[in-house]
Short mmCIF file of C-alpha atoms and ligand atoms in Angstrom, two decimals:
data_model
loop_
_atom_site.label_atom_id
_atom_site.label_comp_id
_atom_site.label_asym_id
_atom_site.label_seq_id
_atom_site.Cartn_x
_atom_site.Cartn_y
_atom_site.Cartn_z
CA UNK A 1 82.66 82.63 110.84
CA UNK A 2 84.12 84.22 107.78
CA UNK A 3 83.86 88.01 107.32
CA UNK A 4 84.80 89.82 104.17
CA UNK A 5 86.03 93.32 103.39
CA UNK A 6 85.37 94.52 99.87
CA UNK A 7 86.08 97.85 98.02
CA UNK A 8 82.92 99.36 96.67
CA UNK A 9 84.30 101.75 94.12
CA UNK A 10 87.63 102.01 92.21
CA UNK A 11 89.94 100.95 95.05
CA UNK A 12 91.80 102.84 97.74
CA UNK A 13 88.78 103.27 99.88
CA UNK A 14 90.78 102.47 103.06
CA UNK A 15 90.19 98.70 103.10
CA UNK A 16 93.56 98.26 104.87
CA UNK A 17 92.49 100.27 107.83
CA UNK A 18 89.24 98.40 108.30
CA UNK A 19 90.99 94.99 107.86
CA UNK A 20 93.59 95.98 110.41
CA UNK A 21 90.77 96.76 112.88
CA UNK A 22 88.72 93.62 112.16
CA UNK A 23 91.72 91.32 112.20
CA UNK A 24 92.23 92.05 115.91
CA UNK A 25 89.46 89.56 116.43
CA UNK A 26 90.34 87.17 113.63
CA UNK A 27 92.60 84.17 113.86
CA UNK A 28 93.12 84.19 110.11
CA UNK A 29 93.32 86.87 107.46
CA UNK A 30 93.51 86.00 103.83
CA UNK A 31 94.03 87.82 100.51
CA UNK A 32 91.98 86.16 97.74
CA UNK A 33 92.53 88.08 94.51
CA UNK A 34 94.90 90.54 92.63
CA UNK A 35 98.49 91.02 93.30
CA UNK A 36 100.88 93.85 94.02
CA UNK A 37 98.68 96.26 92.14
CA UNK A 38 97.10 96.65 95.49
CA UNK A 39 98.38 99.09 98.13
CA UNK A 40 96.76 98.97 101.62
CA UNK A 41 97.92 101.56 104.05
CA UNK A 42 97.85 101.34 107.76
CA UNK A 43 99.20 103.98 110.18
CA UNK A 44 100.30 102.53 113.51
CA UNK A 45 101.85 104.63 116.19
CA UNK A 46 103.13 107.21 113.62
CA UNK A 47 104.53 104.42 111.37
CA UNK A 48 103.11 103.92 107.97
CA UNK A 49 102.85 100.41 106.54
CA UNK A 50 101.90 99.85 102.89
CA UNK A 51 100.92 96.30 102.04
CA UNK A 52 100.87 95.07 98.42
CA UNK A 53 100.68 91.26 98.74
CA UNK A 54 100.78 90.19 102.36
CA UNK A 55 97.38 90.44 104.11
CA UNK A 56 97.55 93.50 106.42
CA UNK A 57 96.19 91.30 109.22
CA UNK A 58 99.75 90.20 109.77
CA UNK A 59 100.23 93.25 111.97
CA UNK A 60 98.20 91.53 114.60
CA UNK A 61 100.42 89.16 116.42
CA UNK A 62 98.87 85.80 116.47
CA UNK A 63 96.76 86.27 113.29
CA UNK A 64 97.69 83.96 110.44
CA UNK A 65 98.23 85.79 107.22
CA UNK A 66 97.46 83.83 104.07
CA UNK A 67 98.06 84.57 100.43
CA UNK A 68 95.19 82.57 98.80
CA UNK A 69 95.08 80.62 95.56
CA UNK A 70 93.39 83.43 93.61
CA UNK A 71 96.38 85.82 93.99
CA UNK A 72 99.07 86.43 91.45
CA UNK A 73 102.36 86.68 93.31
CA UNK A 74 105.54 88.47 92.25
CA UNK A 75 108.06 86.59 94.51
CA UNK A 76 110.61 89.38 94.36
CA UNK A 77 108.03 91.89 95.73
CA UNK A 78 106.81 89.37 98.25
CA UNK A 79 110.29 88.75 99.60
CA UNK A 80 110.96 92.52 99.85
CA UNK A 81 107.73 92.92 101.78
CA UNK A 82 108.64 90.07 104.17
CA UNK A 83 112.10 91.55 104.74
CA UNK A 84 110.64 94.91 105.37
CA UNK A 85 108.24 93.52 107.99
CA UNK A 86 111.11 91.68 109.65
CA UNK A 87 113.10 94.87 109.72
CA UNK A 88 110.16 96.45 111.54
CA UNK A 89 110.10 93.62 114.12
CA UNK A 90 106.80 92.32 112.78
CA UNK A 91 106.37 88.57 113.41
CA UNK A 92 106.09 86.76 110.07
CA UNK A 93 106.09 83.21 111.48
CA UNK A 94 102.29 83.14 110.82
CA UNK A 95 102.66 83.84 107.13
CA UNK A 96 101.51 81.28 104.52
CA UNK A 97 101.20 81.24 100.76
CA UNK A 98 99.05 78.98 98.65
CA UNK A 99 100.76 76.35 96.56
CA UNK A 100 98.21 77.16 93.89
CA UNK A 101 98.68 80.91 93.60
CA UNK A 102 100.04 82.06 90.19
CA UNK A 103 103.56 83.41 89.93
CA UNK A 104 104.26 86.74 88.14
CA UNK A 105 107.26 86.31 85.86
CA UNK A 106 109.47 89.11 84.48
CA UNK A 107 107.89 88.73 81.06
CA UNK A 108 104.41 89.51 82.56
CA UNK A 109 105.68 92.83 83.87
CA UNK A 110 107.26 93.65 80.47
CA UNK A 111 104.11 92.50 78.62
CA UNK A 112 101.99 94.79 80.82
CA UNK A 113 104.26 97.67 79.75
CA UNK A 114 104.18 96.63 76.07
CA UNK A 115 100.40 96.33 75.94
CA UNK A 116 99.90 99.69 77.68
CA UNK A 117 102.31 101.24 75.16
CA UNK A 118 100.51 99.92 72.09
CA UNK A 119 96.95 100.40 73.34
CA UNK A 120 95.07 103.19 71.70
CA UNK A 121 92.72 103.55 74.72
CA UNK A 122 95.07 103.17 77.64
CA UNK A 123 93.74 101.46 80.72
CA UNK A 124 96.36 103.04 83.05
CA UNK A 125 97.47 99.77 84.62
CA UNK A 126 99.86 99.64 87.56
CA UNK A 127 102.33 97.86 85.15
CA UNK A 128 102.89 95.17 87.72
CA UNK A 129 102.21 92.30 85.26
CA UNK A 130 98.85 91.55 86.76
CA UNK A 131 96.70 91.29 83.52
CA UNK A 132 99.33 89.22 81.66
CA UNK A 133 99.75 86.84 84.57
CA UNK A 134 95.97 86.25 84.78
CA UNK A 135 95.91 85.81 81.00
CA UNK A 136 98.36 82.91 81.38
CA UNK A 137 96.37 81.48 84.21
CA UNK A 138 93.22 81.41 82.11
CA UNK A 139 95.18 80.25 79.16
CA UNK A 140 96.56 77.37 81.31
CA UNK A 141 100.14 78.24 80.60
CA UNK A 142 100.63 79.96 83.95
CA UNK A 143 103.32 78.91 86.47
CA UNK A 144 101.96 78.27 89.97
CA UNK A 145 103.84 78.42 93.29
CA UNK A 146 103.95 74.64 93.41
CA UNK A 147 105.54 74.48 90.02
CA UNK A 148 108.56 76.34 91.35
CA UNK A 149 109.30 73.08 93.17
CA UNK A 150 108.44 70.71 90.39
CA UNK A 151 110.63 68.89 87.91
CA UNK A 152 108.66 70.61 85.15
CA UNK A 153 109.66 74.13 86.27
CA UNK A 154 112.50 74.62 83.86
CA UNK A 155 110.55 73.45 80.80
CA UNK A 156 107.58 75.58 81.81
CA UNK A 157 109.72 78.67 81.84
CA UNK A 158 111.44 77.77 78.58
CA UNK A 159 108.15 77.21 76.82
CA UNK A 160 106.71 80.56 78.08
CA UNK A 161 109.78 82.53 77.38
CA UNK A 162 109.95 81.11 73.85
CA UNK A 163 106.37 82.18 73.01
CA UNK A 164 106.58 85.54 74.71
CA UNK A 165 109.90 86.46 73.09
CA UNK A 166 108.24 86.12 69.60
CA UNK A 167 105.94 89.06 70.61
CA UNK A 168 108.68 91.12 72.36
CA UNK A 169 110.87 90.70 69.22
CA UNK A 170 108.06 91.68 66.96
CA UNK A 171 107.57 94.95 68.74
CA UNK A 172 111.26 95.60 69.07
CA UNK A 173 111.26 95.05 72.90
CA UNK A 174 113.99 93.44 74.94
CA UNK A 175 113.61 89.64 74.88
CA UNK A 176 114.16 87.36 77.90
CA UNK A 177 116.71 84.64 78.65
CA UNK A 178 114.99 81.65 80.18
CA UNK A 179 118.10 80.33 81.99
CA UNK A 180 118.47 83.62 83.85
CA UNK A 181 114.84 83.58 84.92
CA UNK A 182 115.23 79.96 86.07
CA UNK A 183 118.16 80.75 88.21
CA UNK A 184 116.58 83.90 89.74
CA UNK A 185 113.28 82.14 90.50
CA UNK A 186 114.92 79.07 92.01
CA UNK A 187 116.49 81.36 94.54
CA UNK A 188 113.08 82.93 95.34
CA UNK A 189 111.57 79.53 95.61
CA UNK A 190 114.22 78.52 98.11
CA UNK A 191 113.56 81.55 100.22
CA UNK A 192 109.77 80.99 100.20
CA UNK A 193 109.73 77.25 100.57
CA UNK A 194 108.77 77.12 104.28
CA UNK A 195 105.71 79.40 103.79
CA UNK A 196 104.13 77.40 100.98
CA UNK A 197 101.22 75.14 101.87
CA UNK A 198 97.79 73.95 100.89
CA UNK A 199 95.92 76.95 102.11
CA UNK A 200 92.47 75.61 101.20
CA UNK A 201 92.83 72.65 103.64
CA UNK A 202 94.35 75.14 106.13
CA UNK A 203 91.39 77.45 105.98
CA UNK A 204 88.95 74.66 106.33
CA UNK A 205 90.75 73.39 109.43
CA UNK A 206 90.18 76.85 110.82
CA UNK A 207 86.54 76.79 109.90
CA UNK A 208 86.20 73.35 111.60
CA UNK A 209 87.80 74.79 114.75
CA UNK A 210 85.38 77.73 114.50
CA UNK A 211 88.19 80.22 114.18
CA UNK A 212 87.24 83.65 112.84
CA UNK A 213 88.51 84.21 109.28
CA UNK A 214 88.76 87.63 107.63
CA UNK A 215 89.01 87.84 103.86
CA UNK A 216 90.90 90.92 102.75
CA UNK A 217 89.53 92.21 99.42
CA UNK A 218 91.87 94.09 97.10
CA UNK A 219 90.88 96.40 94.27
CA UNK A 220 87.20 97.03 94.19
CA UNK A 221 83.82 96.30 92.64
CA UNK A 222 83.95 98.74 89.78
CA UNK A 223 87.38 97.37 88.80
CA UNK A 224 85.98 93.85 88.58
CA UNK A 225 86.68 92.03 85.23
CA UNK A 226 83.03 90.96 85.01
CA UNK A 227 81.00 93.54 87.03
CA UNK A 228 83.18 96.62 86.61
CA UNK A 229 83.67 99.26 83.93
CA UNK A 230 85.20 96.88 81.35
CA UNK A 231 87.78 97.37 79.75
CA UNK A 232 88.95 99.86 82.41
CA UNK A 233 89.23 97.22 85.04
CA UNK A 234 91.74 94.86 86.67
CA UNK A 235 91.99 91.29 85.51
CA UNK A 236 90.44 89.47 88.48
CA UNK A 237 87.14 89.39 90.40
CA UNK A 238 87.57 91.52 93.55
CA UNK A 239 83.80 91.03 94.16
CA UNK A 240 82.38 88.46 96.42
CA UNK A 241 82.67 85.58 93.93
CA UNK A 242 86.42 86.12 93.71
CA UNK A 243 86.65 86.00 97.49
CA UNK A 244 85.17 82.47 97.48
CA UNK A 245 87.08 81.13 94.39
CA UNK A 246 90.33 82.83 95.51
CA UNK A 247 90.32 81.22 98.94
CA UNK A 248 88.35 78.01 98.45
CA UNK A 249 85.78 79.15 101.04
CA UNK A 250 82.23 78.37 100.02
CA UNK A 251 79.35 80.88 100.27
CA UNK A 252 77.66 79.15 103.09
CA UNK A 253 80.52 79.98 105.50
CA UNK A 254 80.33 83.78 104.78
CA UNK A 255 79.01 86.05 107.55
CA UNK A 256 79.38 89.80 107.37
CA UNK A 257 80.37 91.31 103.97
CA UNK A 258 81.61 94.86 104.64
CA UNK A 259 81.79 97.27 101.73
CA UNK A 260 84.35 100.08 102.17
CA UNK A 261 83.96 103.49 100.68
CA UNK A 262 85.20 107.05 101.16
CA UNK A 263 82.91 109.94 101.92
CA UNK A 264 83.94 111.15 98.51
CA UNK A 265 85.34 109.05 95.63
CA UNK A 266 88.56 108.52 93.75
CA UNK A 267 90.00 106.61 90.84
CA UNK A 268 93.42 105.93 89.52
CA UNK A 269 93.79 104.94 85.91
CA UNK A 270 91.44 105.65 83.04
CA UNK A 271 87.73 104.91 82.55
CA UNK A 272 84.37 106.54 83.08
CA UNK A 273 83.89 108.35 86.42
CA UNK A 274 80.61 110.32 86.43
CA UNK A 275 81.11 112.25 89.67
CA UNK A 276 84.73 113.22 88.94
CA UNK A 277 85.58 116.79 89.74
CA UNK A 278 88.30 117.56 87.34
CA UNK A 279 88.55 121.03 88.70
CA UNK A 280 89.45 122.98 91.92
CA UNK A 281 87.08 120.86 94.03
CA UNK A 282 88.80 117.63 92.97
CA UNK A 283 92.20 119.25 93.54
CA UNK A 284 91.11 120.30 97.02
CA UNK A 285 89.76 116.86 97.87
CA UNK A 286 93.07 115.31 96.55
CA UNK A 287 95.19 117.49 98.82
CA UNK A 288 92.99 117.12 101.80
CA UNK A 289 92.76 113.41 101.52
CA UNK A 290 96.36 112.92 100.37
CA UNK A 291 95.07 111.12 97.34
CA UNK A 292 98.22 109.82 95.72
CA UNK A 293 98.60 106.18 94.82
CA UNK A 294 100.05 103.86 97.48
CA UNK A 295 101.50 101.58 94.80
CA UNK A 296 102.29 103.87 91.84
CA UNK A 297 102.28 107.29 93.55
CA UNK A 298 100.00 108.66 90.76
CA UNK A 299 97.62 111.51 91.67
CA UNK A 300 94.18 110.02 92.18
CA UNK A 301 91.19 111.48 90.28
CA UNK A 302 88.82 112.79 92.91
CA UNK A 303 85.18 113.60 93.02
CA UNK A 304 81.87 113.33 94.95
CA UNK A 305 80.42 110.17 96.40
CA UNK A 306 78.15 108.36 93.84
CA UNK A 307 75.27 106.48 95.59
CA UNK A 308 74.03 105.05 92.34
CA UNK A 309 77.29 103.13 91.98
CA UNK A 310 77.36 102.30 95.74
CA UNK A 311 73.89 100.79 95.49
CA UNK A 312 75.09 98.63 92.64
CA UNK A 313 78.04 97.52 94.72
CA UNK A 314 75.76 96.67 97.64
CA UNK A 315 73.63 94.60 95.27
CA UNK A 316 76.25 92.56 93.44
CA UNK A 317 78.24 91.82 96.59
CA UNK A 318 75.41 91.33 98.94
CA UNK A 319 76.90 93.80 101.41
CA UNK A 320 75.73 93.57 104.98
CA UNK A 321 77.43 96.67 106.35
CA UNK A 322 79.35 99.77 105.16
CA UNK A 323 82.63 101.36 106.32
CA UNK A 324 82.71 105.00 105.39
CA UNK A 325 86.22 106.43 105.58
CA UNK A 326 87.48 109.93 105.24
CA UNK A 327 84.48 111.58 106.93
CA UNK A 328 86.98 113.89 108.55
CA UNK A 329 88.34 114.84 105.10
CA UNK A 330 84.96 115.61 103.46
CA UNK A 331 83.99 117.54 106.59
CA UNK A 332 86.77 120.05 105.91
CA UNK A 333 84.76 121.39 102.92
CA UNK A 334 82.09 124.09 103.33
CA UNK A 335 79.64 122.39 101.02
CA UNK A 336 79.43 118.69 100.04
CA UNK A 337 77.65 117.24 97.09
CA UNK A 338 76.21 113.69 97.03
CA UNK A 339 75.10 112.07 93.86
CA UNK A 340 71.72 110.54 94.56
CA UNK A 341 70.53 109.60 91.03
CA UNK A 342 71.54 109.74 87.37
CA UNK A 343 69.65 111.77 84.77
CA UNK A 344 69.64 109.52 81.77
CA UNK A 345 68.34 111.66 78.88
CA UNK A 346 65.63 113.16 81.17
CA UNK A 347 64.94 109.93 83.01
CA UNK A 348 66.01 110.27 86.64
CA UNK A 349 66.74 106.97 88.39
CA UNK A 350 69.29 104.96 90.38
CA UNK A 351 70.14 102.55 87.64
CA UNK A 352 73.82 101.87 87.43
CA UNK A 353 75.38 100.48 84.31
CA UNK A 354 78.97 99.64 83.42
CA UNK A 355 78.14 100.48 79.77
CA UNK A 356 80.40 103.42 78.88
CA UNK A 357 77.80 104.84 76.34
CA UNK A 358 75.05 104.74 78.87
CA UNK A 359 77.18 106.47 81.44
CA UNK A 360 78.26 109.10 78.84
CA UNK A 361 74.57 109.96 78.42
CA UNK A 362 74.04 110.26 82.13
CA UNK A 363 74.59 113.32 84.30
CA UNK A 364 74.72 113.12 88.06
CA UNK A 365 71.87 114.43 90.19
CA UNK A 366 73.27 116.01 93.36
CA UNK A 367 71.91 116.91 96.76
CA UNK A 368 73.96 119.48 98.67
CA UNK A 369 74.98 119.17 102.28
CA UNK A 370 76.73 121.44 104.80
CA UNK A 371 80.32 120.56 105.68
CA UNK A 372 82.53 122.00 108.35
CA UNK A 373 82.38 119.08 110.66
CA UNK A 374 85.32 120.33 112.70
CA UNK A 375 87.81 117.92 114.34
CA UNK A 376 86.03 114.58 114.65
CA UNK A 377 89.07 112.36 115.04
CA UNK A 378 88.54 111.65 118.81
CA UNK A 379 84.78 111.01 118.48
CA UNK A 380 83.94 107.40 119.35
CA UNK A 381 80.08 107.38 119.04
CA UNK A 382 78.06 108.05 116.02
CA UNK A 383 75.54 110.06 118.05
CA UNK A 384 78.32 112.46 119.13
CA UNK A 385 79.13 113.45 115.59
CA UNK A 386 78.26 116.98 114.53
CA UNK A 387 74.72 117.33 113.05
CA UNK A 388 76.11 118.04 109.53
CA UNK A 389 78.05 114.80 109.54
CA UNK A 390 75.00 112.85 110.85
CA UNK A 391 72.83 114.24 108.11
CA UNK A 392 75.24 113.25 105.43
CA UNK A 393 75.77 109.71 106.72
CA UNK A 394 72.02 109.13 107.36
CA UNK A 395 71.28 110.05 103.75
CA UNK A 396 73.83 107.49 102.50
CA UNK A 397 72.40 104.78 104.60
CA UNK A 398 68.75 105.72 103.69
CA UNK A 399 69.43 105.66 99.90
CA UNK A 400 71.43 102.42 99.74
CA UNK A 401 69.65 100.52 102.39
CA UNK A 402 72.75 99.05 104.07
CA UNK A 403 73.74 100.00 107.62
CA UNK A 404 76.94 101.94 108.30
CA UNK A 405 79.03 99.91 110.69
CA UNK A 406 82.33 101.87 110.68
CA UNK A 407 83.04 105.56 110.38
CA UNK A 408 86.62 106.71 109.51
CA UNK A 409 87.50 109.88 111.32
CA UNK A 410 91.21 110.11 110.51
CA UNK A 411 94.09 108.15 109.03
CA UNK A 412 95.37 106.57 112.21
CA UNK A 413 94.42 103.15 113.32
CA UNK A 414 92.41 104.47 116.27
CA UNK A 415 90.56 107.09 114.25
CA UNK A 416 87.36 105.17 113.85
CA UNK A 417 83.83 104.95 115.19
CA UNK A 418 82.55 101.43 115.54
CA UNK A 419 78.74 101.70 115.28
CA UNK A 420 76.98 99.57 117.85
P1 LIG B 1 93.08 100.58 100.35
O1 LIG B 1 93.81 100.31 99.10
O2 LIG B 1 91.57 100.45 100.17
O3 LIG B 1 93.53 99.89 101.58
O4 LIG B 1 93.28 102.18 100.59
P2 LIG B 1 94.69 102.93 100.53
O5 LIG B 1 95.55 102.64 101.66
O6 LIG B 1 95.34 102.82 99.14
O7 LIG B 1 94.21 104.50 100.62
C1 LIG B 1 93.47 104.98 101.67
C2 LIG B 1 94.19 106.10 102.29
O8 LIG B 1 93.23 106.80 103.14
C3 LIG B 1 95.34 105.73 103.09
O9 LIG B 1 96.33 106.73 102.99
C4 LIG B 1 94.78 105.67 104.55
O10 LIG B 1 95.75 105.93 105.52
C5 LIG B 1 93.79 106.81 104.47
N1 LIG B 1 92.56 106.73 105.36
C6 LIG B 1 91.81 105.60 105.49
N2 LIG B 1 90.73 105.86 106.31
C7 LIG B 1 90.81 107.22 106.58
C8 LIG B 1 90.04 108.16 107.25
O11 LIG B 1 88.93 107.84 107.82
N3 LIG B 1 90.49 109.49 107.30
C9 LIG B 1 91.63 109.85 106.76
N4 LIG B 1 91.94 111.15 106.85
N5 LIG B 1 92.49 108.98 106.09
C10 LIG B 1 92.00 107.72 106.00
P1 LIG B 2 93.79 98.61 96.18
O1 LIG B 2 93.62 97.17 96.65
C1 LIG B 2 93.23 101.50 92.82
C2 LIG B 2 93.51 99.95 88.81
C3 LIG B 2 94.70 100.51 87.97
C4 LIG B 2 94.00 100.54 86.61
C5 LIG B 2 93.29 99.25 86.64
C6 LIG B 2 94.04 98.04 85.98
O2 LIG B 2 94.83 99.35 96.74
O3 LIG B 2 92.39 99.29 96.31
P2 LIG B 2 96.05 96.57 86.85
O4 LIG B 2 97.40 96.84 87.16
O5 LIG B 2 95.29 95.93 87.95
O6 LIG B 2 95.91 95.81 85.58
O7 LIG B 2 95.27 97.97 86.55
O8 LIG B 2 92.96 98.95 88.01
N1 LIG B 2 93.87 99.39 90.10
C7 LIG B 2 93.72 99.98 91.27
N2 LIG B 2 93.26 101.20 91.65
N3 LIG B 2 93.49 100.62 93.96
C8 LIG B 2 93.97 99.32 93.65
O9 LIG B 2 94.09 98.44 94.59
C9 LIG B 2 93.97 99.00 92.24
N4 LIG B 2 94.48 97.90 91.67
C10 LIG B 2 94.29 98.10 90.40
O10 LIG B 2 94.93 101.84 88.42
O11 LIG B 2 93.18 101.57 86.50
MG1 LIG B 3 95.12 101.12 97.78
#
């Protein structure tokens, strides 16, 4: 009943496009983790939509779009996103937001900035206040959506501002005025009031009615706070566990768990990246794939596809199917390399580790494939793909042991092969 879409690498694998497709058959789509650090792009009839908070399933009329309890929500950004959808004649009457989601406050955004400024080893965060907001959640001083409507709201803000200002003052940063924040956030609360609900109960009502639910993963496995390349990660669990805790849907309800990847790889922000091509090849991939951040517009680091990391992703998420995007893009190269193992001080294996020292002592072992796939955007069956593309995709499947269910052949909504 409940299908899940998860990023398998460092984000930006094209989850939005796969979700958009799958939500055509879903009654409900739900975001479970992260916040507006995410940027999910969907190209519909020549129009480009970039979703940061609202589940991209909202584009399908009739599909309920829910922001789950595990999300951190910047209300200002959310309202802008809702207004933008309205301006594009997208129906938002099916939008809901969890009363338990955490609220990103202005001091979270400023704290993200401050922490990045003073960090010796920068993470390269999106500076959207994600980390500091999750910190407060875990610290139990966070403000939830339902608190915006509670009589305790004002004192919660005052208490938080007081303690945060001590830090801002100490570092010579601008301090915050709690009364201004209270006024601003009460206005947001008023705007959002009609969308706030107990989404856990709502999702379980859908489950009882046997309605199809689609969980929209944000970020990705290697950015997971527990399972990713810590400390170069985001502050939530974008892996399968976060999907359950961030929505209130138990594991027994889950069906397909799709892992999304690109036929190459990319990363924004700092951290180890063993197949990175910090050279002409990487530059070529970046230009061919338009690899610039949806959220921060930063150029993405680009490189070859890493099957050792992909196998790890399959394992920790229990993936049942893969969606391989940008097969058209990689097919524009003459030669393609695929990392099939790591060489760790002479020991060649498929063991992935998030330990930076281990990775620093590994070098990628590549197999080379022929490119030049030609224009594949109109192909609708896997068997009709050019031989070179088939060989490349078959090898991915063979080495990770999870079937490919979707093949991305272009950026548009329709440019996709659904494997029977
Ligand atoms: P997400 O964060 O995982 O949803 O991915 P992003 O939207 O940040 O980045 C993926 C980019 O790749 C977007 O610009 C998509 O329009 C584009 N894209 C997705 N699938 C394909 C594909 O199969 N081919 C091409 N050429 N572009 C794709
Ligand atoms: P989608 O959902 C790519 C990265 C940031 C940084 C690290 C921590 O579009 O795939 P944060 O602001 O979360 O504290 O930053 O995580 N990051 C992403 N990279 N795609 C994303 O989301 C990301 N969300 C966070 O670049 O390296
Ligand atoms: Mg993205």
